[in-house]
Coordinates of C-alpha atoms in Angstrom, one line a residue:
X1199 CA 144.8 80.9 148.2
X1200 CA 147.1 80.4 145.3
X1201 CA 146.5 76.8 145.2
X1202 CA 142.5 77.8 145.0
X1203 CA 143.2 80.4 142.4
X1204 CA 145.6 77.7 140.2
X1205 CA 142.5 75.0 141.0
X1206 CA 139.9 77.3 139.5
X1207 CA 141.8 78.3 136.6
X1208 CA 142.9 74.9 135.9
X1209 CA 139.5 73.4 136.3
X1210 CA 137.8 76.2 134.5
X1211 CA 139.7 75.9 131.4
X1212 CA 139.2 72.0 131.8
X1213 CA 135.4 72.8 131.4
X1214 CA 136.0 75.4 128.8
X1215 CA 138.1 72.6 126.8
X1216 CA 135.2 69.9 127.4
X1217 CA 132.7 72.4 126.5
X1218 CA 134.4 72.9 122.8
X1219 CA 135.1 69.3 122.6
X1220 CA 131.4 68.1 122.8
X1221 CA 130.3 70.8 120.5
X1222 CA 133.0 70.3 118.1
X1223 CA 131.8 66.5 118.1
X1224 CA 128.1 67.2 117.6
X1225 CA 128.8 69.5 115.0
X1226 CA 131.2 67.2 113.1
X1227 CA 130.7 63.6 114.6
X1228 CA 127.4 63.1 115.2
X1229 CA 125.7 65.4 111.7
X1230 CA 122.7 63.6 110.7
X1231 CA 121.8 64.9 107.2
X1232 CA 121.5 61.8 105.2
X1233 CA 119.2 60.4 107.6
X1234 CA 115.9 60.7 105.3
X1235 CA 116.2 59.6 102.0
X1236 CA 112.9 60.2 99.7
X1237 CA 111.4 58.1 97.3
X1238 CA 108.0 58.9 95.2
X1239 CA 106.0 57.4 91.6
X1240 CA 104.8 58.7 89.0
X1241 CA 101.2 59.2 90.9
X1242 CA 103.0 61.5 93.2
X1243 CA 102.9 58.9 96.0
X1244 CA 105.6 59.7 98.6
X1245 CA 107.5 57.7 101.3
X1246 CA 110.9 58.1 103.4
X1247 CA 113.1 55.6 104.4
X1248 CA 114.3 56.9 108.3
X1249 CA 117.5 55.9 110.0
X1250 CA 116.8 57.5 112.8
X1251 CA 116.4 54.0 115.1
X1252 CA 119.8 53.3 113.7
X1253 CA 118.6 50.6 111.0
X1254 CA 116.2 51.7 107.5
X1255 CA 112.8 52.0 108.6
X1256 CA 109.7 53.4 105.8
X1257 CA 107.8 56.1 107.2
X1258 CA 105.2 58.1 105.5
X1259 CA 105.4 60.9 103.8
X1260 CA 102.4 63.2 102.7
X1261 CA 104.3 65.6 99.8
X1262 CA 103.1 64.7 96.7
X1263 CA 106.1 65.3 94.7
X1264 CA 107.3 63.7 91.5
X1265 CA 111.3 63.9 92.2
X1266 CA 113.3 62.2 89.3
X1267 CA 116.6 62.0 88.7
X1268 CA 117.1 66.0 90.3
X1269 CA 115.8 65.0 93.5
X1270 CA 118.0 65.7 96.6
X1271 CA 117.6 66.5 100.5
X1272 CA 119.0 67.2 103.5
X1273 CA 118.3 67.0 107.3
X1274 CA 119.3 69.3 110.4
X1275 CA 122.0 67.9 112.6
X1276 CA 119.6 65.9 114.4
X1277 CA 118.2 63.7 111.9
X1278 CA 115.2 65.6 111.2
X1279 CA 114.3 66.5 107.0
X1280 CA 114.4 70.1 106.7
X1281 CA 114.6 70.8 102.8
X1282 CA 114.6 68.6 99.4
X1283 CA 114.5 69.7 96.0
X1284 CA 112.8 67.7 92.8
X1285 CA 114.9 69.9 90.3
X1286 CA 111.9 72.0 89.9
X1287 CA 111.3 74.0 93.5
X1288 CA 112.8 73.9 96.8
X1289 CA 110.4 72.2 99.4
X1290 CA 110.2 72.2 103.5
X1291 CA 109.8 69.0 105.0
X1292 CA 106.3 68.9 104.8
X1293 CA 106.3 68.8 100.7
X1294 CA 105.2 72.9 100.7
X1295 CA 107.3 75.9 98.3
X1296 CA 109.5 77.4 100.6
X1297 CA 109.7 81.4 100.2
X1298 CA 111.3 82.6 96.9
X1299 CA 111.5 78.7 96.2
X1300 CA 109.8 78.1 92.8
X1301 CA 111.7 77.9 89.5
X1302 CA 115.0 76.8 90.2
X1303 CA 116.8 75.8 86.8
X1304 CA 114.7 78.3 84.6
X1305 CA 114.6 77.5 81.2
X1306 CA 112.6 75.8 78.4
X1307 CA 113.0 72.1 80.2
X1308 CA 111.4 73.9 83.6
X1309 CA 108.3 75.1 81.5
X1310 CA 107.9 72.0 79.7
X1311 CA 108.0 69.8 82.7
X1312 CA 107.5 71.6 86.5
X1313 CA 104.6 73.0 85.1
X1314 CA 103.3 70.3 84.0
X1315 CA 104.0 68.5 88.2
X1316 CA 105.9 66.4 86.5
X1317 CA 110.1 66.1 88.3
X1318 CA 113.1 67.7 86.4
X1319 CA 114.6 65.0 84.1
X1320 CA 118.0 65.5 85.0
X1321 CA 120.7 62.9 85.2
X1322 CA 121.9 61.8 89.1
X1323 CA 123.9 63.9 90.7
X1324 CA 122.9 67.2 89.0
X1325 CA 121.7 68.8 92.6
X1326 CA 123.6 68.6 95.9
X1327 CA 122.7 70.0 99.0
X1328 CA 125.3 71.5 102.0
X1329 CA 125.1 73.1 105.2
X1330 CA 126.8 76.4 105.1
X1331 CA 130.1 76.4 107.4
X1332 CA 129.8 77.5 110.5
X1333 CA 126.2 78.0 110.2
X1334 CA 123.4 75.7 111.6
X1335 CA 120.6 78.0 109.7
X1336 CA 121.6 77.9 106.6
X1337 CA 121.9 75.5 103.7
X1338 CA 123.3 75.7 99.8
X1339 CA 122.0 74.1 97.0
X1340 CA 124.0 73.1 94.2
X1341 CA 122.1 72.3 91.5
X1342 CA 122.1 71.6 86.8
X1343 CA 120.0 73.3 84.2
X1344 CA 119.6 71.2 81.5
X1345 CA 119.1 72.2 78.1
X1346 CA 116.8 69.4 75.3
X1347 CA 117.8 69.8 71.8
X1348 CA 116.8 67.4 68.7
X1349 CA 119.3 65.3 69.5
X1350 CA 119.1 64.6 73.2
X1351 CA 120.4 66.7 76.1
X1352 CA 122.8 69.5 75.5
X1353 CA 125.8 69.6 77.9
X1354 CA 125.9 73.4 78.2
X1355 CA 123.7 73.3 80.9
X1356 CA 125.3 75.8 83.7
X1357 CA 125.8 75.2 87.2
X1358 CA 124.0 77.3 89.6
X1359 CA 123.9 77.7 93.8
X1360 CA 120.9 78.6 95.7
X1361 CA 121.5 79.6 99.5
X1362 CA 118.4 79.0 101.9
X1363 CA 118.4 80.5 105.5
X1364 CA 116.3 80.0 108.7
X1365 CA 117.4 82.8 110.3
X1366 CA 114.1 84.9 109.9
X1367 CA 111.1 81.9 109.8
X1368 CA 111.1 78.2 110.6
X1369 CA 110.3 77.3 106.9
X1370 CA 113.0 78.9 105.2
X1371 CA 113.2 81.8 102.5
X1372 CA 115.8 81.3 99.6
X1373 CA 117.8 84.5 99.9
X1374 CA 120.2 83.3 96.9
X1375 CA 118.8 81.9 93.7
X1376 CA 120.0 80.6 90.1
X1377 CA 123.4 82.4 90.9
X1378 CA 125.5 81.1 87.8
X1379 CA 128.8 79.3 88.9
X1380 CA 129.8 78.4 85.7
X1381 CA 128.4 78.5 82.5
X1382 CA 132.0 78.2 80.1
X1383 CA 134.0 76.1 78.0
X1384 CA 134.9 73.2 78.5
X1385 CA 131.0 71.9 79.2
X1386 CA 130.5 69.3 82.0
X1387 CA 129.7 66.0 82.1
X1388 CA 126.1 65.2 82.7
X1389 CA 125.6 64.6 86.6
X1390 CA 128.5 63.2 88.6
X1391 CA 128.7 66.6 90.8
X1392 CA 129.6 66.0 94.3
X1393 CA 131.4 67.3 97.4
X1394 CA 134.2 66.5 99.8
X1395 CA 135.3 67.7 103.4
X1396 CA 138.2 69.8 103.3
X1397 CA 141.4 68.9 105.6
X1398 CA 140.1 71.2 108.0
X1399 CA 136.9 69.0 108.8
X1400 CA 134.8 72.7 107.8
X1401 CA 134.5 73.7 104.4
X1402 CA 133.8 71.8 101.5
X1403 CA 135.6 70.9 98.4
X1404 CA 132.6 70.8 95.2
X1405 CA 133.9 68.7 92.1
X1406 CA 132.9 68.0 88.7
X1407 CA 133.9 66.6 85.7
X1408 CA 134.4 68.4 82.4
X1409 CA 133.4 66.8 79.3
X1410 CA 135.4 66.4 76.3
X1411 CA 138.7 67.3 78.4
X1412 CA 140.7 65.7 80.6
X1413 CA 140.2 67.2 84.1
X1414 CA 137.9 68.6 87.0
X1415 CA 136.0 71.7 87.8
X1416 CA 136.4 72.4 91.3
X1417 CA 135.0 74.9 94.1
X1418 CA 135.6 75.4 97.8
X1419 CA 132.9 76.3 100.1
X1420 CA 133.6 78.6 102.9
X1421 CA 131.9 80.5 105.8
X1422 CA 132.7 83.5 103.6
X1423 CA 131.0 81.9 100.3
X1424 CA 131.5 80.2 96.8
X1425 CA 135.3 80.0 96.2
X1426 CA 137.0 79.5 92.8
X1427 CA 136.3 77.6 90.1
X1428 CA 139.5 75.9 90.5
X1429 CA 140.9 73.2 87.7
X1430 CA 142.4 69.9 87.7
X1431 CA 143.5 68.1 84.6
X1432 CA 144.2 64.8 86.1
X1433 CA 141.8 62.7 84.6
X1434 CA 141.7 59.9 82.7
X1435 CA 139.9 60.1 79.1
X1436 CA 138.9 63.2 76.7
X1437 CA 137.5 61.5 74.2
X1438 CA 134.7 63.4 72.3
X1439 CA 133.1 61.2 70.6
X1440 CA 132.3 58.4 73.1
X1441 CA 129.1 57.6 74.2
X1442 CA 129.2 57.5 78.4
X1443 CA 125.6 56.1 78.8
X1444 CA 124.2 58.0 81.4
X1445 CA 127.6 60.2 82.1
X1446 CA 129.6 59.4 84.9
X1447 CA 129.0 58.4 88.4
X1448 CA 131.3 59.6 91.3
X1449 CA 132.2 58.8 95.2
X1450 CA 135.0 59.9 97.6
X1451 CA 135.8 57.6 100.1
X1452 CA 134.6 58.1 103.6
X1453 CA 137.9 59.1 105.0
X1454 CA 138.2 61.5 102.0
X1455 CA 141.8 60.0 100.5
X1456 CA 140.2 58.3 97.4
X1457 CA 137.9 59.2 94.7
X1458 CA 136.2 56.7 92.3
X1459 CA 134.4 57.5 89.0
X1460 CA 132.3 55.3 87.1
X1461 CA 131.7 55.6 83.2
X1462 CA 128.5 53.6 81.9
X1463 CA 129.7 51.2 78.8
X1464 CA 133.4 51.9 79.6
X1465 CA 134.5 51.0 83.9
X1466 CA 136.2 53.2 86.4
X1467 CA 138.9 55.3 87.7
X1468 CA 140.4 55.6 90.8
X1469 CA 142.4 58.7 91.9
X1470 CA 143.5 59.8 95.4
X1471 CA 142.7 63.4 96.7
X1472 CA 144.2 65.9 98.9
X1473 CA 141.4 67.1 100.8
X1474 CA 144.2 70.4 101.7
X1475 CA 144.5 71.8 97.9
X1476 CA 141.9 70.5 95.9
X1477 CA 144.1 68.1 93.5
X1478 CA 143.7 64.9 91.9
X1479 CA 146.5 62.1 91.7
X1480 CA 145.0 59.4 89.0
X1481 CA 145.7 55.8 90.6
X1482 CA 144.4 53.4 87.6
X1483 CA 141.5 52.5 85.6
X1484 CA 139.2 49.8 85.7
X1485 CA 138.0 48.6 82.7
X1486 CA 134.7 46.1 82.2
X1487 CA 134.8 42.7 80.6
X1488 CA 131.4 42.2 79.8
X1489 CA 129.9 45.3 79.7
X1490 CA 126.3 44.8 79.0
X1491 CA 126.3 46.6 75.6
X1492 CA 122.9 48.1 76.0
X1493 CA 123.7 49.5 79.5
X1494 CA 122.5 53.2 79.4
X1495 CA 123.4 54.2 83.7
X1496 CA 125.4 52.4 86.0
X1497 CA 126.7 53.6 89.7
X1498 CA 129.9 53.3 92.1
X1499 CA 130.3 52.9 95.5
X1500 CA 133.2 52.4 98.7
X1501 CA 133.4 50.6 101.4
X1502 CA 133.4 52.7 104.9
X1503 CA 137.2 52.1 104.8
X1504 CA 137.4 53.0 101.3
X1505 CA 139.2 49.8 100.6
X1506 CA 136.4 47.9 98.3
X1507 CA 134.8 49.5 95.4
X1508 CA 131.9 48.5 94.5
X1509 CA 130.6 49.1 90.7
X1510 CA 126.8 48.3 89.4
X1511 CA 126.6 48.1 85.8
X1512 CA 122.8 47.3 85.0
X1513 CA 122.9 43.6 85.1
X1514 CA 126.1 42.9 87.1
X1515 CA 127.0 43.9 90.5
X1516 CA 131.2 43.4 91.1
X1517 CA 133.5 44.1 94.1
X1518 CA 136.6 45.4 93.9
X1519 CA 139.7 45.3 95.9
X1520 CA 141.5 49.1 95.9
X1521 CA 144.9 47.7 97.8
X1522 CA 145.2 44.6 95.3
X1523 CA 148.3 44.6 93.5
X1524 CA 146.1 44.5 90.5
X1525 CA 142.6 46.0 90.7
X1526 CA 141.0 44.8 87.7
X1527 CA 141.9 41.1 88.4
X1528 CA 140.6 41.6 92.0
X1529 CA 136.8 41.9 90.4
X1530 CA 134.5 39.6 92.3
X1531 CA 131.0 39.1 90.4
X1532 CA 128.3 39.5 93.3
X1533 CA 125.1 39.2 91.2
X1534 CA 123.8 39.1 88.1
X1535 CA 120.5 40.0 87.0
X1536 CA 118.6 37.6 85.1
X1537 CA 114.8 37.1 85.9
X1538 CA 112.7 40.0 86.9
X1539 CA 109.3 39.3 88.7
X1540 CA 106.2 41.1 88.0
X1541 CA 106.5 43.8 91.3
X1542 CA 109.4 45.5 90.1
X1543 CA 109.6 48.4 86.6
X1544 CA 113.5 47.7 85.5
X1545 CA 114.9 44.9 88.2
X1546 CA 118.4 46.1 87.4
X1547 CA 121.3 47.5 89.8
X1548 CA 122.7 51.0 89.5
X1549 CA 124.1 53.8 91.8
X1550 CA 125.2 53.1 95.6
X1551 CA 124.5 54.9 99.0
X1552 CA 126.6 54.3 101.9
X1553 CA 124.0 54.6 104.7
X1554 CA 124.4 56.3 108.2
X1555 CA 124.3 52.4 109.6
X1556 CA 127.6 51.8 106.8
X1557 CA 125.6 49.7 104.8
X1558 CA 125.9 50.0 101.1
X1559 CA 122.8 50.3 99.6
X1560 CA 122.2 50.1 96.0
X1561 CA 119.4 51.2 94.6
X1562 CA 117.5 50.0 91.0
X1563 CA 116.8 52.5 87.9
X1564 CA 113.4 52.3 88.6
X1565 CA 111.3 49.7 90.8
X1566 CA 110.2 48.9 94.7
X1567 CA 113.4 47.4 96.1
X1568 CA 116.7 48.6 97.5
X1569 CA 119.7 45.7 97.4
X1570 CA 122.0 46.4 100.2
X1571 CA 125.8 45.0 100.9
X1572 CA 125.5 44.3 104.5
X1573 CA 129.2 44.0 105.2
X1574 CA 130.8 46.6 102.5
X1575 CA 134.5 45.8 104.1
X1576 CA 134.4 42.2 103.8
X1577 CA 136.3 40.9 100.7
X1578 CA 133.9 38.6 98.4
X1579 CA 131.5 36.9 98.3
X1580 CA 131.4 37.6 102.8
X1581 CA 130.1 40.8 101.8
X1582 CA 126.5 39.8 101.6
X1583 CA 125.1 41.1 98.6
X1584 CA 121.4 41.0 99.7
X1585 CA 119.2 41.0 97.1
X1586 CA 115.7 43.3 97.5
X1587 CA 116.9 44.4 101.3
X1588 CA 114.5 46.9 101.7
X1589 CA 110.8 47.0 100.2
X1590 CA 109.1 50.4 99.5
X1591 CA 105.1 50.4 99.4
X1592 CA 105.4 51.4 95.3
X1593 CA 108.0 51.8 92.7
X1594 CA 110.2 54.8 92.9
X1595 CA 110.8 56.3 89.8
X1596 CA 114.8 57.5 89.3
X1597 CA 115.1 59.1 92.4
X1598 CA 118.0 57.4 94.5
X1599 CA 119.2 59.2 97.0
X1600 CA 123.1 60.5 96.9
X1601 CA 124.8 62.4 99.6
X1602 CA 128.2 63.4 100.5
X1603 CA 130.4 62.2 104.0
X1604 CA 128.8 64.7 106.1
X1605 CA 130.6 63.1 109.5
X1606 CA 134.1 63.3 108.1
X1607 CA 136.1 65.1 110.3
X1608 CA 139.9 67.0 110.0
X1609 CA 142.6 65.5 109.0
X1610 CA 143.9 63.3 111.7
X1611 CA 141.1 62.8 113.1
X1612 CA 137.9 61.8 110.5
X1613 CA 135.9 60.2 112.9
X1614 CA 133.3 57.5 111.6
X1615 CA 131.2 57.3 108.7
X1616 CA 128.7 55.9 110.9
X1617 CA 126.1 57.5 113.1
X1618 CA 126.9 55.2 115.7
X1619 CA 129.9 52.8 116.1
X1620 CA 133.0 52.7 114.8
X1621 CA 132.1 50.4 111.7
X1622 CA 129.5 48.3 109.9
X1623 CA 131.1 44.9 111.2
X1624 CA 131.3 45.6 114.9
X1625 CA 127.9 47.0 114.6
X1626 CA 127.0 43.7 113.1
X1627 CA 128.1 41.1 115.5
X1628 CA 126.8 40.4 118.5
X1629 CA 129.5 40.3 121.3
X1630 CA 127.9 37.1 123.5
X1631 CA 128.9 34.9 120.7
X1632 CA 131.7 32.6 122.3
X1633 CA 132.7 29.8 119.2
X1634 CA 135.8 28.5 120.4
X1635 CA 138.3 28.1 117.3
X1636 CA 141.3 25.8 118.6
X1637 CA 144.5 25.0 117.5
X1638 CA 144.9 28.3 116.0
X1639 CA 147.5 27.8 114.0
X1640 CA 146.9 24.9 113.4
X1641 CA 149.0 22.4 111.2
X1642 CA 145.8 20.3 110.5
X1643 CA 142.6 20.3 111.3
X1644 CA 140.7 22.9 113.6
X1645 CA 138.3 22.1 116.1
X1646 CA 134.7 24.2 116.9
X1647 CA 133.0 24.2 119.8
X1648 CA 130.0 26.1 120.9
X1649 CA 129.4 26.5 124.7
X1650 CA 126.2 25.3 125.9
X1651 CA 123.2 27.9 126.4
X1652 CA 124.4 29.4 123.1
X1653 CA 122.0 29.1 120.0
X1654 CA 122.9 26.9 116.9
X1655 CA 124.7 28.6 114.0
X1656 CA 126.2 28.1 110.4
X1657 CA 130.3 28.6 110.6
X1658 CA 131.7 29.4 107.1
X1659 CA 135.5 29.5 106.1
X1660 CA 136.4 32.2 103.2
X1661 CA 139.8 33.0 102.0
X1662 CA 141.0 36.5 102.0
X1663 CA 139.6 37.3 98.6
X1664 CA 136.4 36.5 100.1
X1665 CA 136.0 33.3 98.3
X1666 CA 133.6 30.4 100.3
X1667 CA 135.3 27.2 100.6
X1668 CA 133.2 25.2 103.3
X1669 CA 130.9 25.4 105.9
X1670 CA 129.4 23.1 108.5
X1671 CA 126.3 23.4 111.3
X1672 CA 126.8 23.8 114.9
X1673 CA 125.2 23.0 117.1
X1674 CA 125.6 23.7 121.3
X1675 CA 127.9 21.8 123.7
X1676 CA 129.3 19.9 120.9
X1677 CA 132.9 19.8 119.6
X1678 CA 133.1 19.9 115.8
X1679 CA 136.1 18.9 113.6
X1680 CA 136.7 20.6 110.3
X1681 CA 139.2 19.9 107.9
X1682 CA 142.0 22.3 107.2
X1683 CA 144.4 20.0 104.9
X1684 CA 144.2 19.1 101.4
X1685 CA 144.5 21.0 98.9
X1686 CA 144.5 24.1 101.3
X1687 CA 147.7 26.3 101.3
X1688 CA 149.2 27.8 104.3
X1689 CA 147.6 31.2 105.2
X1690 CA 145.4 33.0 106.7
X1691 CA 141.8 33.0 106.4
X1692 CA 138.6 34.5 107.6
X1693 CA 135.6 32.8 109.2
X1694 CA 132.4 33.7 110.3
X1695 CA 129.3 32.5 112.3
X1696 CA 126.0 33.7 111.3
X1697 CA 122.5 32.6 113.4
X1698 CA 119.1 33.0 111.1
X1699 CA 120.7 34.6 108.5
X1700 CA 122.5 37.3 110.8
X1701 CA 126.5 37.3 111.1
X1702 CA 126.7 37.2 115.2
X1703 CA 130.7 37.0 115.1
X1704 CA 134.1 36.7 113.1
X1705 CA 137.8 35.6 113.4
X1706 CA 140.7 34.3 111.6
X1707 CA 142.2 31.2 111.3
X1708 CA 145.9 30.8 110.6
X1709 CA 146.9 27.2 108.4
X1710 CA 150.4 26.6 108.6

């Protein structure tokens, strides 16, 4: 009897800890609100790009929205779109008002342009959606006012919140709106507003960046509300007087640790983050070369690992390495734009998603395609900058998706950035590959051989900056020699094997 009675207890709380386990991981691990990213023209023509099959897929949509620059979204934890915003109303997923949704950023630039059907012009990431923590029926909105003057856009825009609840009707009623966060001195920098998980894998951590003084605004999200505003003075210019382009563009790593900001016309700043307090520790700056001088928006974007940042600067698309010695001599030029076709409005690069398949996409100002960087944690040129990725059916106008690390867990245990899969390269490579790579070291050359009944493939040999330096055709049952002397030095180095364009598997060679 008191083995029955220590077996039931024992096996009950078993259950009980399996039972908070799987919900903990479907409610951190396996969130799906940046499944749906929205794209529509000037004639009001919508579409979505859907990850739900695990890879970018356009499906229809029937809202006929202009979105602009304001535009932002959010799914349920299951992948399906449940509210977006075009700066002017909040929507459902079928493109209708939602209760109490109209006129969100009231003002002069609201009458002049919603009324008119026409998207809010705000800069990128000047609206933000969250789900409230702790509650799967309710959602925040973050979200800019911004103020037109003779000269151009006035920074005193405040910063308001919005709450929306589907606790009363499947729709969703706004129960909060245009409550003022902050509407003070020091102004804020046009866009760059984002969010970060805090250590305890709940709440969130809202940042932006004050103009015309060093440092951050900063709010926490709780299950009990809008906390702060809190201030960091730990960035990295205050100059008045400078012209930003298009403001600044911000990312936090994946894991959380690391925060990036991009400055159009000037280059970027890296900073780590305590995802506990709120603070900023400023790491270095990256400064550009050969800025394009005209360059009026640029974006910035990590690597699942956060090791590689990856900067678009209108005309130039460069990787950089975050654990070099020294950053700014790690910069690898990716692409450079040159020669537009006729398809596309302005065939240039600016800001970066990381997608729920942890491919980097990176979007242009205004046109038809999205570029992707298929392998965001390879160094170089092994990266795969692929150029027009994904085609839309017309050209999207200024609205590029941006979303926070909604998967990120607690500290000590963040999970994946991915919906599936631990990362973008094992998701990549096909496990039946079977290249033998032999003597390895090797003192000389290295021998490949592909078994019979495999398919032919390219092999390529990088260095560990990413940097090509041959590759040869194999083909089945054959035993290839490939030269590892020279002018080679002793190392390590990576190589791949890709089949019709597709990398199918990876390893590394050591020379000695």
């Amino acid at each position: 009897m008191l083995f029955d009675r220590f077996y039931y207890y024992t096996m009950s709380a078993k259950v009980f800890f399996v039972i908070i386990f799987l919900t903990f991981f479907q409610l951190v691990f396996s969130q799906k609100h940046d499944n749906v990213w929205l794209f529509a023209d000037l004639a009001f023509r919508s579409t979505s790009v859907d990850f739900s099959s695990g890879h970018p897929e356009i499906v229809a949509f029937e809202a006929e929205v202009d979105l602009e620059g304001a535009s932002s979204s959010i799914c349920g934890q299951s992948g399906e779109l449940v509210l977006f915003t075009n700066g002017c109303n909040i929507y459902d997923k079928y493109g209708d008002i939602i209760e109490n949704g109209e006129e969100i950023n009231p003002g002069d630039t609201w009458d002049n342009y919603c009324d008119f059907d026409t998207g809010y012009p705000a800069v990128d990431q000047s609206s933000l959606f969250l789900p409230w923590p702790g509650d799967s029926l309710k959602y925040i909105l973050f979200h800019r006012r911004i103020t037109f003057t003779a000269s151009g856009s006035d920074p005193t825009s405040p910063l308001y919140y919005s709450v929306i609840s589907f606790e009363e009707n499947q729709q969703g009623n706004v129960t909060h709106k245009n409550i003022i966060l902050y509407d003070e001195l020091p102004h804020l920098e046009s866009g760059n507003m984002t969010a970060n998980k805090h250590a305890n894998g709940r709440d969130w951590w809202i940042t932006n960046r004050l103009r015309g003084e060093a440092g951050f605004l900063i709010y926490l999200l709780t299950p009990e509300g809008v906390q702060g505003p809190f201030y960091d003075s730990s960035a990295w210019y205050e100059d008045t007087n400078h012209d930003y382009g298009s403001g600044v563009e911000c990312e936090f790593s994946s894991n959380g640790n690391t925060y990036v900001e991009h400055a159009a016309r000037i280059g970027s700043a890296v900073y780590s983050f305590d995802r506990e307090t709120g603070n900023f520790i400023f790491i270095d700056t990256i400064l550009l070369s050969n800025t394009f001088e005209n360059n009026i928006s640029a974006g910035i974007g990590l690597s699942p690992s956060g090791r590689f940042a990856y900067v678009s600067d209108w005309l130039y698309v460069y990787q950089y390495d975050l654990e070099a010695d020294d950053i700014e001599d790690s910069r690898v030029l990716l692409h450079t734009f040159t020669n537009p076709d006729s398809n596309i409005i302005h065939p240039h690069a600016v800001h970066f998603q990381l997608g729920p398949d942890c491919k980097l996409y990176n979007f242009m100002n205004s046109g038809r395609y999205i570029h992707r960087i298929n392998h965001p944690d390879l160094p170089g040129e092994a990266c795969d900058f692929e150029l027009n990725a994904v085609e839309l059916p017309f050209p999207a106008f200024r609205d590029q998706p941006q979303f926070p690390h909604f998967r990120l867990g607690p500290v000590g245990d963040e999970g994946s950035p991915c919906v599936e899969g631990p990362n973008a390269i094992e998701e990549s490579v096909v496990p039946t590959a079977r290249l033998k790579v032999y003597p390895n070291p090797s003192t000389g050359p290295v021998r490949l051989f592909l078994p019979a009944g495999e398919q032919p493939g390219m092999w390529r040999l990088y260095d560990m900056q990413g940097r090509p330096i041959q590759e040869t055709t194999l083909s089945p049952g054959q035993d290839v020699r490939v030269d590892m002397t020279g002018e080679l030095p002793a190392g390590a180095y990576l190589w791949q094997l890709y089949r019709d364009g597709r990398l199918v598997e990876m390893g590394k060679v050591i020379r000695h």
